[in-house]
């Protein structure tokens, strides 16, 4: 199952991967990453193996580049300023991997500060982690910049400016660094996204909710027939991926479906980048939809 997606910086290039093992199936030419390439990293937790898989995308090609396996269940990943990849997993430490090394049998370094499993990550100006130990840590490189102790296990996390939204079991909490601002009790909340003025969250019956952060009024929209697992933004629209094997582009301001894309598998995670929607599911690896080449003007 694909559980998270992120992107290395646009200036990332590579001549050849570093390794202490000989791989007769690859060549230096195959490993080269050009300045015109986009590099995507995704996590695949499973019972058999857990891996970071790096893909290369351009207007002319899309292919898996290399894989990093590690014996811990991966939940989330975020790319840091130096293009190292931070991962949350069944570990009390945030594990950090070097994308330029293949056949890696351990992480490059770790961030220590939590007392129980790190379940989720976010990244604004710096890395933020949430844990089963009921704390949220803001990191400054290798050091703890700020720790916020809560009353809840932090399952999912979204941070914007000085606001924090987190999911804990059947409760969604909006807070500042100092105090709780709003609690929403609703079962089967799947994904959350925080903006400066709105909190978006999806729910198990195919509904999208939008909470206005000025007056705390709430709107709801029935978009899918089954669970909305994942949400992101494209221009002023919301993009949703669901168990019903569709990716949809929805104009929530005018309550209008812009476009629905049928895909081959339930969508567990999606993320937008420069008009391209990268997504994956329970059984499929990373795929993409190029919205720039699709007609997204009318309901189809």
mmCIF file of C-alpha atoms in Angstrom:
data_model
loop_
_atom_site.group_PDB
_atom_site.id
_atom_site.type_symbol
_atom_site.label_atom_id
_atom_site.label_comp_id
_atom_site.label_asym_id
_atom_site.label_seq_id
_atom_site.Cartn_x
_atom_site.Cartn_y
_atom_site.Cartn_z
ATOM 1 C CA UNK A 1 0.000 0.000 0.000
ATOM 2 C CA UNK A 2 1.322 3.432 -0.908
ATOM 3 C CA UNK A 3 1.180 5.564 2.258
ATOM 4 C CA UNK A 4 2.993 8.828 1.460
ATOM 5 C CA UNK A 5 4.454 10.902 -1.381
ATOM 6 C CA UNK A 6 6.894 13.806 -1.468
ATOM 7 C CA UNK A 7 9.228 15.528 -3.939
ATOM 8 C CA UNK A 8 12.934 16.233 -3.976
ATOM 9 C CA UNK A 9 13.923 19.800 -4.849
ATOM 10 C CA UNK A 10 13.899 20.916 -8.483
ATOM 11 C CA UNK A 11 17.688 21.387 -8.476
ATOM 12 C CA UNK A 12 18.402 17.777 -7.449
ATOM 13 C CA UNK A 13 20.690 15.985 -9.908
ATOM 14 C CA UNK A 14 22.674 12.771 -9.787
ATOM 15 C CA UNK A 15 25.446 11.212 -11.853
ATOM 16 C CA UNK A 16 25.427 7.849 -10.118
ATOM 17 C CA UNK A 17 24.167 6.298 -6.920
ATOM 18 C CA UNK A 18 26.616 5.535 -4.132
ATOM 19 C CA UNK A 19 26.859 1.859 -3.168
ATOM 20 C CA UNK A 20 29.313 -0.685 -1.833
ATOM 21 C CA UNK A 21 27.646 -3.474 -3.797
ATOM 22 C CA UNK A 22 28.004 -4.338 -7.466
ATOM 23 C CA UNK A 23 24.737 -4.278 -9.402
ATOM 24 C CA UNK A 24 25.240 -5.929 -12.782
ATOM 25 C CA UNK A 25 21.687 -5.076 -13.886
ATOM 26 C CA UNK A 26 22.174 -1.313 -13.826
ATOM 27 C CA UNK A 27 24.467 1.152 -15.534
ATOM 28 C CA UNK A 28 25.689 4.630 -14.672
ATOM 29 C CA UNK A 29 23.619 5.967 -17.553
ATOM 30 C CA UNK A 30 20.452 4.474 -16.061
ATOM 31 C CA UNK A 31 21.158 6.108 -12.706
ATOM 32 C CA UNK A 32 21.717 9.640 -13.954
ATOM 33 C CA UNK A 33 19.104 12.210 -12.913
ATOM 34 C CA UNK A 34 18.984 15.397 -14.963
ATOM 35 C CA UNK A 35 18.087 18.935 -13.939
ATOM 36 C CA UNK A 36 14.917 18.642 -16.041
ATOM 37 C CA UNK A 37 13.779 15.551 -14.082
ATOM 38 C CA UNK A 38 11.369 15.542 -11.170
ATOM 39 C CA UNK A 39 12.242 13.022 -8.415
ATOM 40 C CA UNK A 40 9.387 11.608 -6.355
ATOM 41 C CA UNK A 41 9.776 9.548 -3.186
ATOM 42 C CA UNK A 42 7.030 7.310 -1.797
ATOM 43 C CA UNK A 43 6.649 4.879 1.087
ATOM 44 C CA UNK A 44 5.266 1.347 0.867
ATOM 45 C CA UNK A 45 4.541 -0.320 4.219
ATOM 46 C CA UNK A 46 3.741 -4.037 4.084
ATOM 47 C CA UNK A 47 4.070 -7.240 6.087
ATOM 48 C CA UNK A 48 6.939 -8.502 3.931
ATOM 49 C CA UNK A 49 9.091 -5.439 3.301
ATOM 50 C CA UNK A 50 9.020 -1.686 3.819
ATOM 51 C CA UNK A 51 10.641 0.609 1.343
ATOM 52 C CA UNK A 52 11.304 4.078 0.063
ATOM 53 C CA UNK A 53 10.882 4.001 -3.694
ATOM 54 C CA UNK A 54 12.288 6.838 -5.798
ATOM 55 C CA UNK A 55 10.769 7.631 -9.200
ATOM 56 C CA UNK A 56 11.933 9.914 -12.011
ATOM 57 C CA UNK A 57 9.385 11.907 -13.996
ATOM 58 C CA UNK A 58 9.697 14.231 -16.968
ATOM 59 C CA UNK A 59 7.502 15.133 -19.922
ATOM 60 C CA UNK A 60 9.089 12.240 -21.842
ATOM 61 C CA UNK A 61 9.354 9.397 -19.289
ATOM 62 C CA UNK A 62 8.365 8.058 -15.877
ATOM 63 C CA UNK A 63 10.102 5.148 -14.186
ATOM 64 C CA UNK A 64 11.190 3.731 -10.782
ATOM 65 C CA UNK A 65 14.799 4.752 -10.181
ATOM 66 C CA UNK A 66 15.888 2.943 -7.025
ATOM 67 C CA UNK A 67 14.596 1.528 -3.765
ATOM 68 C CA UNK A 68 15.695 1.671 -0.130
ATOM 69 C CA UNK A 69 14.385 -1.119 2.125
ATOM 70 C CA UNK A 70 14.399 -1.101 5.904
ATOM 71 C CA UNK A 71 12.897 -3.493 8.513
ATOM 72 C CA UNK A 72 10.404 -1.085 10.070
ATOM 73 C CA UNK A 73 6.861 -0.193 9.059
ATOM 74 C CA UNK A 74 6.938 3.177 7.242
ATOM 75 C CA UNK A 75 4.011 5.582 7.682
ATOM 76 C CA UNK A 76 5.006 8.954 6.281
ATOM 77 C CA UNK A 77 7.909 10.716 4.573
ATOM 78 C CA UNK A 78 9.007 14.312 4.131
ATOM 79 C CA UNK A 79 11.916 15.701 2.104
ATOM 80 C CA UNK A 80 14.235 17.980 4.078
ATOM 81 C CA UNK A 81 16.142 21.030 2.830
ATOM 82 C CA UNK A 82 19.212 18.963 1.917
ATOM 83 C CA UNK A 83 17.023 16.449 0.025
ATOM 84 C CA UNK A 84 17.504 13.809 2.699
ATOM 85 C CA UNK A 85 14.226 11.987 3.387
ATOM 86 C CA UNK A 86 12.731 11.854 6.903
ATOM 87 C CA UNK A 87 10.475 8.883 7.658
ATOM 88 C CA UNK A 88 8.023 8.117 10.449
ATOM 89 C CA UNK A 89 7.790 4.438 11.357
ATOM 90 C CA UNK A 90 7.398 1.905 14.126
ATOM 91 C CA UNK A 91 10.262 3.612 15.917
ATOM 92 C CA UNK A 92 10.443 6.362 18.527
ATOM 93 C CA UNK A 93 13.044 8.099 16.341
ATOM 94 C CA UNK A 94 12.518 9.942 13.061
ATOM 95 C CA UNK A 95 14.663 8.031 10.563
ATOM 96 C CA UNK A 96 16.512 10.011 7.877
ATOM 97 C CA UNK A 97 17.789 8.468 4.607
ATOM 98 C CA UNK A 98 20.185 9.731 1.943
ATOM 99 C CA UNK A 99 18.492 9.504 -1.505
ATOM 100 C CA UNK A 100 21.847 9.161 -3.255
ATOM 101 C CA UNK A 101 22.658 5.808 -1.670
ATOM 102 C CA UNK A 102 21.176 2.494 -2.797
ATOM 103 C CA UNK A 103 21.426 -0.954 -1.180
ATOM 104 C CA UNK A 104 21.264 0.881 2.129
ATOM 105 C CA UNK A 105 20.757 -1.433 5.101
ATOM 106 C CA UNK A 106 20.312 1.327 7.669
ATOM 107 C CA UNK A 107 19.268 4.970 7.941
ATOM 108 C CA UNK A 108 21.801 7.801 7.592
ATOM 109 C CA UNK A 109 20.929 9.413 10.926
ATOM 110 C CA UNK A 110 17.959 9.756 13.272
ATOM 111 C CA UNK A 111 16.179 12.481 15.215
ATOM 112 C CA UNK A 112 15.727 11.529 18.865
ATOM 113 C CA UNK A 113 13.105 13.096 21.121
ATOM 114 C CA UNK A 114 9.926 11.029 21.114
ATOM 115 C CA UNK A 115 9.248 8.248 23.617
ATOM 116 C CA UNK A 116 7.020 6.103 21.389
ATOM 117 C CA UNK A 117 6.336 5.398 17.709
ATOM 118 C CA UNK A 118 6.428 8.393 15.367
ATOM 119 C CA UNK A 119 3.251 8.112 13.280
ATOM 120 C CA UNK A 120 3.186 11.251 11.114
ATOM 121 C CA UNK A 121 5.223 14.125 9.734
ATOM 122 C CA UNK A 122 4.704 17.554 8.241
ATOM 123 C CA UNK A 123 7.097 20.134 6.856
ATOM 124 C CA UNK A 124 6.706 23.910 6.719
ATOM 125 C CA UNK A 125 9.880 25.881 7.442
ATOM 126 C CA UNK A 126 11.185 22.843 9.297
ATOM 127 C CA UNK A 127 10.226 19.247 10.072
ATOM 128 C CA UNK A 128 7.360 18.525 12.472
ATOM 129 C CA UNK A 129 6.623 15.084 13.920
ATOM 130 C CA UNK A 130 3.680 13.572 15.813
ATOM 131 C CA UNK A 131 3.839 10.481 17.990
ATOM 132 C CA UNK A 132 2.011 7.919 20.069
ATOM 133 C CA UNK A 133 3.644 9.618 23.066
ATOM 134 C CA UNK A 134 1.037 12.395 22.606
ATOM 135 C CA UNK A 135 3.611 15.016 21.660
ATOM 136 C CA UNK A 136 4.342 17.160 18.608
ATOM 137 C CA UNK A 137 7.962 18.172 18.014
ATOM 138 C CA UNK A 138 9.168 21.063 15.847
ATOM 139 C CA UNK A 139 12.742 20.309 14.760
ATOM 140 C CA UNK A 140 15.659 22.625 14.056
ATOM 141 C CA UNK A 141 17.983 20.366 12.068
ATOM 142 C CA UNK A 142 19.074 17.721 14.601
ATOM 143 C CA UNK A 143 17.761 19.566 17.649
ATOM 144 C CA UNK A 144 14.322 19.981 19.197
ATOM 145 C CA UNK A 145 13.109 23.531 18.628
ATOM 146 C CA UNK A 146 9.783 23.136 20.432
ATOM 147 C CA UNK A 147 7.768 20.320 21.981
ATOM 148 C CA UNK A 148 3.991 20.506 22.412
ATOM 149 C CA UNK A 149 2.482 18.006 24.812
ATOM 150 C CA UNK A 150 -1.134 17.040 24.102
ATOM 151 C CA UNK A 151 -3.667 14.634 25.600
ATOM 152 C CA UNK A 152 -3.905 12.529 22.444
ATOM 153 C CA UNK A 153 -1.893 10.160 20.297
ATOM 154 C CA UNK A 154 -1.012 12.044 17.098
ATOM 155 C CA UNK A 155 -2.080 9.923 14.112
ATOM 156 C CA UNK A 156 -2.067 12.582 11.372
ATOM 157 C CA UNK A 157 -0.788 16.133 11.356
ATOM 158 C CA UNK A 158 -1.126 19.326 9.331
ATOM 159 C CA UNK A 159 0.565 22.620 10.233
ATOM 160 C CA UNK A 160 0.057 26.073 8.708
ATOM 161 C CA UNK A 161 1.582 29.238 10.118
ATOM 162 C CA UNK A 162 0.907 29.093 13.881
ATOM 163 C CA UNK A 163 -2.005 26.667 13.628
ATOM 164 C CA UNK A 164 -1.826 22.913 14.152
ATOM 165 C CA UNK A 165 -4.455 20.350 13.189
ATOM 166 C CA UNK A 166 -4.060 16.742 14.247
ATOM 167 C CA UNK A 167 -6.095 13.566 14.121
ATOM 168 C CA UNK A 168 -6.363 11.173 17.056
ATOM 169 C CA UNK A 169 -8.646 8.152 16.693
ATOM 170 C CA UNK A 170 -12.174 9.614 16.288
ATOM 171 C CA UNK A 171 -11.224 13.180 17.196
ATOM 172 C CA UNK A 172 -9.870 16.085 15.137
ATOM 173 C CA UNK A 173 -8.165 18.848 17.106
ATOM 174 C CA UNK A 174 -7.318 22.382 15.982
ATOM 175 C CA UNK A 175 -4.908 24.222 18.236
ATOM 176 C CA UNK A 176 -2.205 26.841 18.529
ATOM 177 C CA UNK A 177 1.083 26.209 20.293
ATOM 178 C CA UNK A 178 -0.511 27.344 23.541
ATOM 179 C CA UNK A 179 -4.127 26.133 23.545
ATOM 180 C CA UNK A 180 -6.867 24.027 21.948
ATOM 181 C CA UNK A 181 -9.123 26.100 19.672
ATOM 182 C CA UNK A 182 -11.582 23.495 18.382
ATOM 183 C CA UNK A 183 -12.353 19.799 18.791
ATOM 184 C CA UNK A 184 -14.436 17.808 16.293
ATOM 185 C CA UNK A 185 -15.600 14.336 17.202
ATOM 186 C CA UNK A 186 -16.349 12.331 14.077
ATOM 187 C CA UNK A 187 -15.575 8.716 13.294
ATOM 188 C CA UNK A 188 -13.556 7.585 10.278
ATOM 189 C CA UNK A 189 -11.736 10.844 9.516
ATOM 190 C CA UNK A 190 -9.135 9.864 6.940
ATOM 191 C CA UNK A 191 -7.120 12.923 5.878
ATOM 192 C CA UNK A 192 -6.671 16.538 6.998
ATOM 193 C CA UNK A 193 -5.258 19.637 5.274
ATOM 194 C CA UNK A 194 -4.844 23.014 6.945
ATOM 195 C CA UNK A 195 -4.696 26.365 5.119
ATOM 196 C CA UNK A 196 -4.459 29.877 6.612
ATOM 197 C CA UNK A 197 -8.260 30.270 6.645
ATOM 198 C CA UNK A 198 -9.744 26.772 6.246
ATOM 199 C CA UNK A 199 -9.420 23.249 7.624
ATOM 200 C CA UNK A 200 -10.293 20.528 5.111
ATOM 201 C CA UNK A 201 -10.900 16.951 6.215
ATOM 202 C CA UNK A 202 -12.334 13.822 4.636
ATOM 203 C CA UNK A 203 -14.520 11.170 6.163
ATOM 204 C CA UNK A 204 -15.350 7.519 5.627
ATOM 205 C CA UNK A 205 -18.699 7.989 3.888
ATOM 206 C CA UNK A 206 -17.240 9.902 0.940
ATOM 207 C CA UNK A 207 -17.752 13.354 2.441
ATOM 208 C CA UNK A 208 -15.452 16.355 2.405
ATOM 209 C CA UNK A 209 -15.788 18.879 5.237
ATOM 210 C CA UNK A 210 -14.547 22.480 5.205
ATOM 211 C CA UNK A 211 -14.229 24.360 8.490
ATOM 212 C CA UNK A 212 -13.946 28.154 8.292
ATOM 213 C CA UNK A 213 -11.277 29.224 10.779
ATOM 214 C CA UNK A 214 -12.679 32.739 11.178
ATOM 215 C CA UNK A 215 -16.204 31.980 12.382
ATOM 216 C CA UNK A 216 -15.972 28.163 12.744
ATOM 217 C CA UNK A 217 -18.860 27.514 10.376
ATOM 218 C CA UNK A 218 -18.688 24.184 8.545
ATOM 219 C CA UNK A 219 -19.697 23.019 5.076
ATOM 220 C CA UNK A 220 -19.913 19.435 3.842
ATOM 221 C CA UNK A 221 -19.869 17.943 0.338
ATOM 222 C CA UNK A 222 -20.695 14.440 -0.840
ATOM 223 C CA UNK A 223 -18.007 13.748 -3.463
ATOM 224 C CA UNK A 224 -17.385 9.966 -3.489
ATOM 225 C CA UNK A 225 -19.404 6.801 -2.942
ATOM 226 C CA UNK A 226 -16.784 5.354 -0.616
ATOM 227 C CA UNK A 227 -14.049 6.490 1.755
ATOM 228 C CA UNK A 228 -11.989 9.560 0.768
ATOM 229 C CA UNK A 229 -8.500 8.469 1.801
ATOM 230 C CA UNK A 230 -6.504 11.449 0.622
ATOM 231 C CA UNK A 231 -6.888 15.119 -0.344
ATOM 232 C CA UNK A 232 -4.722 17.861 -1.869
ATOM 233 C CA UNK A 233 -5.142 21.117 -3.779
ATOM 234 C CA UNK A 234 -4.928 22.144 -7.419
ATOM 235 C CA UNK A 235 -5.359 25.862 -8.098
ATOM 236 C CA UNK A 236 -8.485 26.774 -6.089
ATOM 237 C CA UNK A 237 -9.907 23.259 -6.293
ATOM 238 C CA UNK A 238 -9.656 20.233 -4.027
ATOM 239 C CA UNK A 239 -8.352 16.914 -5.365
ATOM 240 C CA UNK A 240 -9.598 13.716 -3.707
ATOM 241 C CA UNK A 241 -8.694 10.033 -3.941
ATOM 242 C CA UNK A 242 -11.042 7.306 -2.781
ATOM 243 C CA UNK A 243 -11.705 3.627 -2.182
ATOM 244 C CA UNK A 244 -14.166 3.872 -5.105
ATOM 245 C CA UNK A 245 -11.174 3.876 -7.507
ATOM 246 C CA UNK A 246 -11.552 7.456 -8.643
ATOM 247 C CA UNK A 247 -9.572 10.672 -8.434
ATOM 248 C CA UNK A 248 -11.833 13.725 -8.490
ATOM 249 C CA UNK A 249 -11.257 17.448 -8.924
ATOM 250 C CA UNK A 250 -13.892 19.415 -7.020
ATOM 251 C CA UNK A 251 -14.715 23.125 -6.887
ATOM 252 C CA UNK A 252 -15.787 23.352 -3.240
ATOM 253 C CA UNK A 253 -16.552 27.101 -3.442
ATOM 254 C CA UNK A 254 -19.248 26.550 -6.111
ATOM 255 C CA UNK A 255 -20.105 22.960 -5.079
ATOM 256 C CA UNK A 256 -19.243 21.648 -8.533
ATOM 257 C CA UNK A 257 -17.466 18.527 -9.747
ATOM 258 C CA UNK A 258 -14.844 19.587 -12.294
ATOM 259 C CA UNK A 259 -13.573 16.183 -13.394
ATOM 260 C CA UNK A 260 -13.583 12.538 -12.338
ATOM 261 C CA UNK A 261 -10.801 10.129 -13.317
ATOM 262 C CA UNK A 262 -11.363 6.380 -13.097
ATOM 263 C CA UNK A 263 -8.218 4.489 -12.027
ATOM 264 C CA UNK A 264 -7.412 0.799 -11.613
ATOM 265 C CA UNK A 265 -7.186 0.631 -7.827
ATOM 266 C CA UNK A 266 -8.425 2.300 -4.669
ATOM 267 C CA UNK A 267 -6.409 5.473 -4.071
ATOM 268 C CA UNK A 268 -4.629 5.530 -0.706
ATOM 269 C CA UNK A 269 -2.475 8.611 -1.297
ATOM 270 C CA UNK A 270 -2.157 11.440 -3.821
ATOM 271 C CA UNK A 271 -0.117 14.611 -4.041
ATOM 272 C CA UNK A 272 -0.023 17.436 -6.573
ATOM 273 C CA UNK A 273 3.100 18.940 -8.134
ATOM 274 C CA UNK A 274 3.034 21.559 -10.899
ATOM 275 C CA UNK A 275 -0.239 20.360 -12.371
ATOM 276 C CA UNK A 276 0.563 16.649 -12.142
ATOM 277 C CA UNK A 277 -1.307 14.402 -9.701
ATOM 278 C CA UNK A 278 0.858 11.548 -8.415
ATOM 279 C CA UNK A 279 -1.110 8.772 -6.730
ATOM 280 C CA UNK A 280 -1.021 5.144 -5.655
ATOM 281 C CA UNK A 281 -3.185 2.526 -4.013
ATOM 282 C CA UNK A 282 -3.522 -0.726 -2.131
ATOM 283 C CA UNK A 283 -1.960 -2.886 -4.831
ATOM 284 C CA UNK A 284 -0.467 -0.439 -7.328
ATOM 285 C CA UNK A 285 2.743 1.546 -7.257
ATOM 286 C CA UNK A 286 2.994 5.220 -8.091
ATOM 287 C CA UNK A 287 1.091 6.513 -11.135
ATOM 288 C CA UNK A 288 0.208 9.989 -12.345
ATOM 289 C CA UNK A 289 -2.457 12.107 -14.043
ATOM 290 C CA UNK A 290 -1.326 15.187 -15.935
ATOM 291 C CA UNK A 291 -3.994 17.797 -15.228
ATOM 292 C CA UNK A 292 -2.234 20.292 -17.496
ATOM 293 C CA UNK A 293 -3.099 18.064 -20.477
ATOM 294 C CA UNK A 294 -6.675 17.394 -19.329
ATOM 295 C CA UNK A 295 -9.726 19.564 -19.836
ATOM 296 C CA UNK A 296 -10.631 20.750 -16.334
ATOM 297 C CA UNK A 297 -13.146 23.408 -17.248
ATOM 298 C CA UNK A 298 -16.437 21.569 -17.167
ATOM 299 C CA UNK A 299 -18.085 18.779 -15.237
ATOM 300 C CA UNK A 300 -17.468 15.533 -17.142
#
